[in-house]
Amino acid sequence: MSKRYLLLEDGTLFEGKAFGAEVCEQYGEVVFNTGMTGYQETLSDPSYCDQFVVMTYPLIGNYGVNRDDFETINPAISGLIVRECTEYPSNFRNEWALDDYLKHKNIPGLANIDTRRLVKKIREKGTMKGFMVDSIEDFNNALEQLNLYEFPSDQVKRVSTVKPYVVPGKGERIVLVDFGMKHGILREFTQRHCHITVVPYNTTADEILQLKPDGVMLSNGPGDPKDVKEGIELVKGLMGKVPLFGICLGHQLIALAFGADTHKMKFGHRGSNHPVKDLLTGEVWMTSQNHGYSVTKESLSQTSLTVTQIALNDNTIEGLEHELYDVFSVQYHPESSPGPHDSNSLFDQFLDKIKGGVIHA
């Protein structure tokens, strides 16, 4: 393997080995994921659009890549950073080595660096811009260009479906708004025999109401929720007219639509081991999470939203419910993929709400 470099905006330079894409000259936001498994679902999660993901578990690729665990067809991740990339995976479901798959999708990888040092730097200084490249001839110029680089704000547009499509079923009619949807959400509804219509991120409230849905699901997605003005307006147009359930970005859009605020976190929550406490039952769930923004707690006081769940690690908002409307949301991923299934019942609770049952987030 040839050399490859990662330059951070503070001037730190990591030298490692290249894998994946043969040629690399790529900018990305450097974030880290604490999951010990699930790298295939992670690299195919659309919420990682424009990001370099550092895996904290040191050995990645040991069980290969299979046909069943993808969260999207075309990954949006900018690059994958690992301590060691396994060349010869071993698993009965393995169909590609991680290196081969990343080559096929032209996604750059960087291995053989001190990922522990890199993650500690992110935890200390916060998420940073990075430049992954095969050679650096002019360090000062590369650093200057990196600091001048501005990420586009159209991530949701790039990962959302272009046209509506239907997954037929005989159960409740669900409209699923795709802001960068993980296929795990779709799987949960199909397992419950729902009739699902997946629509693009910029679908209007009137267009959705014309479909006569029993409920509307707002999916996860990448980027700053304040950039997704179409989603905020959509929630405003649907509130009080149809039950709403939001996950991750959908949760943040609900908060913004009802007058709350969001802020960028220092380094976010990314992994499959984040404890969340339900304030109504006292239960603690282990959850799968992937977000760099959070609902600002103080901003909720002037809204009609109630906090239902919090993160035990940092006390950030993990669940909301409206006092009057059939609207609720969670910051984490109840569809797992990867991660624990503690909160999987939220999909059943959403369907109960549609049928007139009592539910909380």
XYZ file of C-alpha atoms in Angstrom:
361
model
C 0.000 0.000 0.000
C 1.186 3.511 -0.792
C 1.335 6.463 1.578
C -1.646 8.701 2.289
C -1.913 11.761 4.547
C -4.538 13.451 6.700
C -4.026 17.145 7.399
C -6.164 18.792 10.080
C -7.075 22.471 10.146
C -4.874 23.017 13.215
C -1.826 21.894 11.212
C -1.552 18.359 12.592
C -0.419 15.895 9.936
C -0.967 12.126 10.052
C 0.920 9.824 7.686
C -0.495 6.387 7.010
C -1.207 3.763 4.362
C -3.739 4.189 1.569
C -6.559 1.752 0.914
C -9.843 2.041 -0.936
C -9.849 4.619 -3.749
C -6.648 4.538 -5.771
C -6.318 8.339 -5.877
C -7.325 10.751 -3.140
C -7.537 14.508 -2.807
C -10.560 15.025 -0.598
C -11.881 17.426 2.041
C -14.072 16.211 4.874
C -15.232 16.912 8.416
C -13.313 14.576 10.735
C -15.594 12.741 13.185
C -15.280 9.518 15.159
C -17.514 6.488 15.723
C -17.242 4.426 18.909
C -18.926 1.255 17.644
C -16.916 -1.974 17.869
C -18.842 -3.476 14.935
C -21.120 -2.181 12.219
C -18.569 -0.499 9.979
C -20.538 -1.502 6.861
C -23.705 0.205 8.075
C -21.650 3.185 9.199
C -19.901 3.805 5.891
C -23.217 3.429 4.018
C -25.198 5.757 6.329
C -26.144 8.887 4.306
C -25.848 11.003 7.465
C -22.047 10.797 7.080
C -22.139 12.862 3.877
C -18.991 15.029 3.557
C -17.344 13.416 6.601
C -14.184 11.411 7.308
C -15.170 8.766 9.864
C -12.531 7.597 12.332
C -13.324 4.163 13.770
C -12.167 3.955 17.397
C -12.121 0.152 17.394
C -8.610 -0.680 16.111
C -9.353 -3.628 13.797
C -11.807 -2.881 10.983
C -12.838 -5.102 8.079
C -12.324 -8.416 9.873
C -15.751 -9.783 8.879
C -15.750 -8.239 5.417
C -18.671 -6.669 3.568
C -21.888 -8.491 2.671
C -24.946 -7.793 0.516
C -27.454 -7.443 3.379
C -26.152 -4.744 5.739
C -26.080 -1.659 3.520
C -28.025 1.430 4.599
C -27.968 2.965 1.107
C -26.886 1.930 -2.378
C -24.355 4.711 -2.910
C -22.460 5.784 0.245
C -21.958 9.516 0.788
C -19.067 9.247 3.241
C -15.936 11.188 2.218
C -13.436 8.720 3.666
C -12.777 6.023 6.270
C -9.917 6.196 8.787
C -8.826 3.107 10.743
C -5.909 1.812 12.770
C -5.758 -1.449 10.847
C -7.692 -2.599 7.800
C -8.022 -6.394 7.557
C -6.824 -7.734 4.218
C -8.314 -11.226 4.589
C -11.728 -11.113 6.306
C -13.340 -14.235 7.713
C -17.113 -14.589 8.015
C -19.704 -16.876 6.440
C -21.517 -13.832 4.996
C -18.400 -12.123 3.651
C -18.508 -11.258 -0.064
C -15.927 -8.458 -0.409
C -12.918 -7.320 1.526
C -13.410 -3.777 2.859
C -10.558 -2.499 0.679
C -12.136 -3.997 -2.455
C -15.534 -2.524 -1.683
C -14.130 0.962 -1.065
C -12.187 0.728 -4.321
C -15.403 -0.206 -6.138
C -17.184 2.836 -4.669
C -14.124 5.117 -5.059
C -14.087 5.931 -1.331
C -10.619 6.699 0.097
C -9.357 4.984 3.202
C -6.445 5.751 5.523
C -4.922 3.067 7.750
C -1.930 2.563 10.047
C -2.258 5.862 11.899
C -2.633 6.481 15.625
C -6.432 6.724 15.716
C -6.368 7.027 19.506
C -4.310 10.211 19.241
C -6.602 11.552 16.510
C -9.777 10.897 18.515
C -8.297 12.466 21.650
C -7.508 15.579 19.601
C -11.101 15.771 18.325
C -12.466 15.334 21.840
C -10.183 18.102 23.072
C -10.589 20.628 20.239
C -13.871 19.522 18.674
C -14.744 18.359 15.189
C -12.297 19.700 12.609
C -11.953 20.025 8.861
C -9.531 17.611 7.261
C -7.746 17.135 3.958
C -6.947 13.562 2.865
C -4.385 13.403 0.080
C -1.784 11.070 -1.405
C 1.049 13.607 -1.310
C 1.669 17.085 0.083
C 4.252 19.082 -1.811
C 3.491 22.481 -0.254
C 2.392 22.035 3.361
C 1.671 25.704 4.058
C -0.431 26.113 0.935
C -2.366 22.920 1.675
C -3.093 24.139 5.211
C -4.181 27.556 3.958
C -6.548 26.023 1.390
C -7.989 23.698 4.020
C -8.781 26.566 6.382
C -10.361 28.539 3.527
C -12.497 25.593 2.414
C -16.226 25.860 3.147
C -18.434 22.779 3.058
C -21.555 23.082 0.906
C -24.920 23.161 2.674
C -26.780 20.913 0.225
C -26.008 17.528 1.801
C -29.676 16.594 2.216
C -30.404 17.428 -1.429
C -27.526 15.196 -2.528
C -28.572 12.129 -0.535
C -32.380 12.327 -0.755
C -34.345 10.355 -3.327
C -35.078 12.321 -6.499
C -38.529 10.855 -7.147
C -41.237 9.356 -4.924
C -41.598 5.577 -4.856
C -43.920 3.094 -3.170
C -43.229 -0.031 -1.129
C -46.650 -1.729 -1.101
C -48.225 -3.138 2.030
C -51.650 -3.872 3.468
C -51.224 -2.005 6.737
C -51.099 1.655 7.723
C -50.240 4.139 4.997
C -46.988 5.865 5.928
C -45.327 8.708 4.057
C -41.589 8.538 4.728
C -39.774 11.813 3.999
C -36.254 11.003 2.833
C -33.733 13.512 4.201
C -30.980 10.878 3.884
C -32.912 7.841 5.017
C -31.235 4.706 6.283
C -32.784 1.576 4.813
C -33.209 0.276 8.349
C -36.160 2.648 8.804
C -37.787 1.272 5.675
C -37.194 -2.294 6.880
C -38.947 -1.605 10.190
C -42.089 -0.395 8.452
C -42.113 -3.199 5.889
C -41.794 -5.759 8.690
C -44.985 -4.251 10.131
C -46.726 -4.594 6.738
C -47.131 -0.850 6.246
C -47.828 0.717 2.856
C -44.951 3.148 2.467
C -44.555 6.067 0.098
C -41.025 7.477 0.176
C -40.866 11.117 -0.946
C -38.014 13.609 -1.542
C -36.889 16.092 1.102
C -38.532 19.055 -0.664
C -42.017 17.576 -0.905
C -44.588 20.083 0.373
C -47.157 19.534 3.100
C -50.009 19.862 0.573
C -48.451 17.196 -1.655
C -48.121 14.832 1.301
C -51.669 15.455 2.546
C -52.978 14.652 -0.945
C -51.580 11.143 -0.417
C -53.976 10.714 2.565
C -51.341 9.230 4.892
C -52.159 7.702 8.269
C -48.818 8.985 9.550
C -45.670 10.784 8.384
C -42.127 9.686 9.226
C -39.302 12.261 9.086
C -36.022 10.446 8.495
C -32.444 10.986 9.558
C -30.064 12.946 7.345
C -26.793 14.887 7.179
C -25.772 18.470 7.809
C -27.086 21.431 9.756
C -30.873 21.184 10.312
C -31.198 24.956 9.861
C -30.092 24.510 6.244
C -33.091 22.251 5.553
C -35.699 25.005 5.368
C -37.992 22.807 3.256
C -38.191 20.316 6.106
C -38.990 22.993 8.690
C -41.803 24.366 6.527
C -43.053 20.842 5.926
C -43.463 20.202 9.657
C -45.273 23.526 10.091
C -47.694 22.551 7.342
C -48.387 19.097 8.803
C -48.619 19.886 12.526
C -52.019 18.984 13.917
C -53.154 17.379 10.652
C -51.428 13.989 10.760
C -49.318 12.070 13.305
C -45.584 12.813 12.965
C -42.577 10.774 14.063
C -39.060 12.194 13.632
C -35.707 10.445 13.875
C -32.360 12.287 14.234
C -32.517 15.119 11.665
C -36.298 14.689 11.660
C -36.233 15.255 15.425
C -34.256 18.472 14.995
C -36.572 19.738 12.238
C -39.581 19.202 14.503
C -37.880 21.214 17.246
C -37.077 24.076 14.869
C -40.581 24.100 13.404
C -42.118 24.535 16.853
C -39.816 27.429 17.767
C -36.909 25.726 19.524
C -33.259 26.090 18.541
C -30.412 23.734 17.639
C -26.655 24.029 18.042
C -23.552 22.262 16.790
C -22.021 19.927 19.362
C -18.316 19.835 20.148
C -17.821 16.375 18.679
C -21.302 14.843 18.513
C -22.611 11.373 19.284
C -21.624 8.601 16.881
C -21.701 4.953 17.847
C -23.892 2.073 18.976
C -23.434 2.334 22.729
C -25.054 5.574 23.931
C -27.289 5.305 27.033
C -30.573 7.228 26.962
C -33.006 7.618 29.873
C -36.764 7.790 29.409
C -37.970 10.445 31.853
C -41.494 9.014 32.078
C -40.668 5.367 32.792
C -37.160 5.676 34.222
C -35.916 3.028 31.779
C -32.438 3.321 30.287
C -31.886 2.181 26.718
C -28.650 1.629 24.866
C -28.994 3.375 21.538
C -27.359 3.812 18.153
C -26.550 7.457 17.403
C -25.068 9.578 14.652
C -25.496 13.325 14.985
C -23.366 16.445 15.285
C -26.205 18.832 16.190
C -28.527 18.872 19.175
C -31.703 20.622 20.274
C -30.831 23.451 22.655
C -32.437 22.677 26.004
C -33.018 26.296 27.065
C -34.890 27.083 23.841
C -37.677 24.623 24.634
C -39.137 26.684 27.499
C -41.156 28.900 25.153
C -42.486 26.007 23.055
C -45.223 23.405 23.453
C -42.680 20.578 23.286
C -41.905 18.375 26.293
C -38.581 16.632 26.865
C -39.173 12.902 27.196
C -35.653 11.461 27.028
C -32.102 12.598 27.763
C -28.596 11.298 27.077
C -26.981 10.071 30.268
C -23.448 10.882 29.119
C -23.977 14.626 28.634
C -27.628 15.372 29.485
C -28.498 16.468 25.933
C -32.037 16.192 24.558
C -32.876 12.764 23.107
C -36.672 12.780 22.910
C -39.500 15.281 22.446
C -43.292 15.132 22.432
C -45.856 17.823 21.647
C -48.335 18.695 24.376
C -51.367 18.784 22.053
C -50.553 17.308 18.635
C -49.666 13.725 17.721
C -46.019 14.642 17.229
C -42.984 12.986 18.816
C -39.338 12.455 17.997
C -36.071 10.913 19.115
C -32.498 12.005 18.441
C -31.131 8.452 18.190
C -31.850 5.584 15.770
C -34.501 3.102 16.949
C -33.969 1.125 13.722
C -30.417 0.356 14.999
C -28.362 -0.701 11.960
C -25.956 -1.106 13.613
C -26.687 -1.190 17.296
C -28.950 -2.475 20.065
C -32.678 -3.042 19.605
C -33.779 -1.569 22.956
C -35.805 1.228 21.348
C -37.173 -0.727 18.378
C -40.661 -0.637 19.910
C -40.971 3.060 19.022
C -42.164 2.009 15.576
C -44.945 -0.013 17.207
C -45.784 2.952 19.406
C -46.023 5.195 16.336
C -48.492 2.785 14.757
C -50.430 2.653 18.043
C -50.607 6.438 17.949
C -51.983 6.296 14.429
C -54.626 3.848 15.593
C -55.548 6.124 18.495
C -53.449 4.615 21.267
C -51.511 6.567 23.881
C -47.777 6.811 23.314
C -44.789 8.840 24.440
C -41.407 9.368 22.861
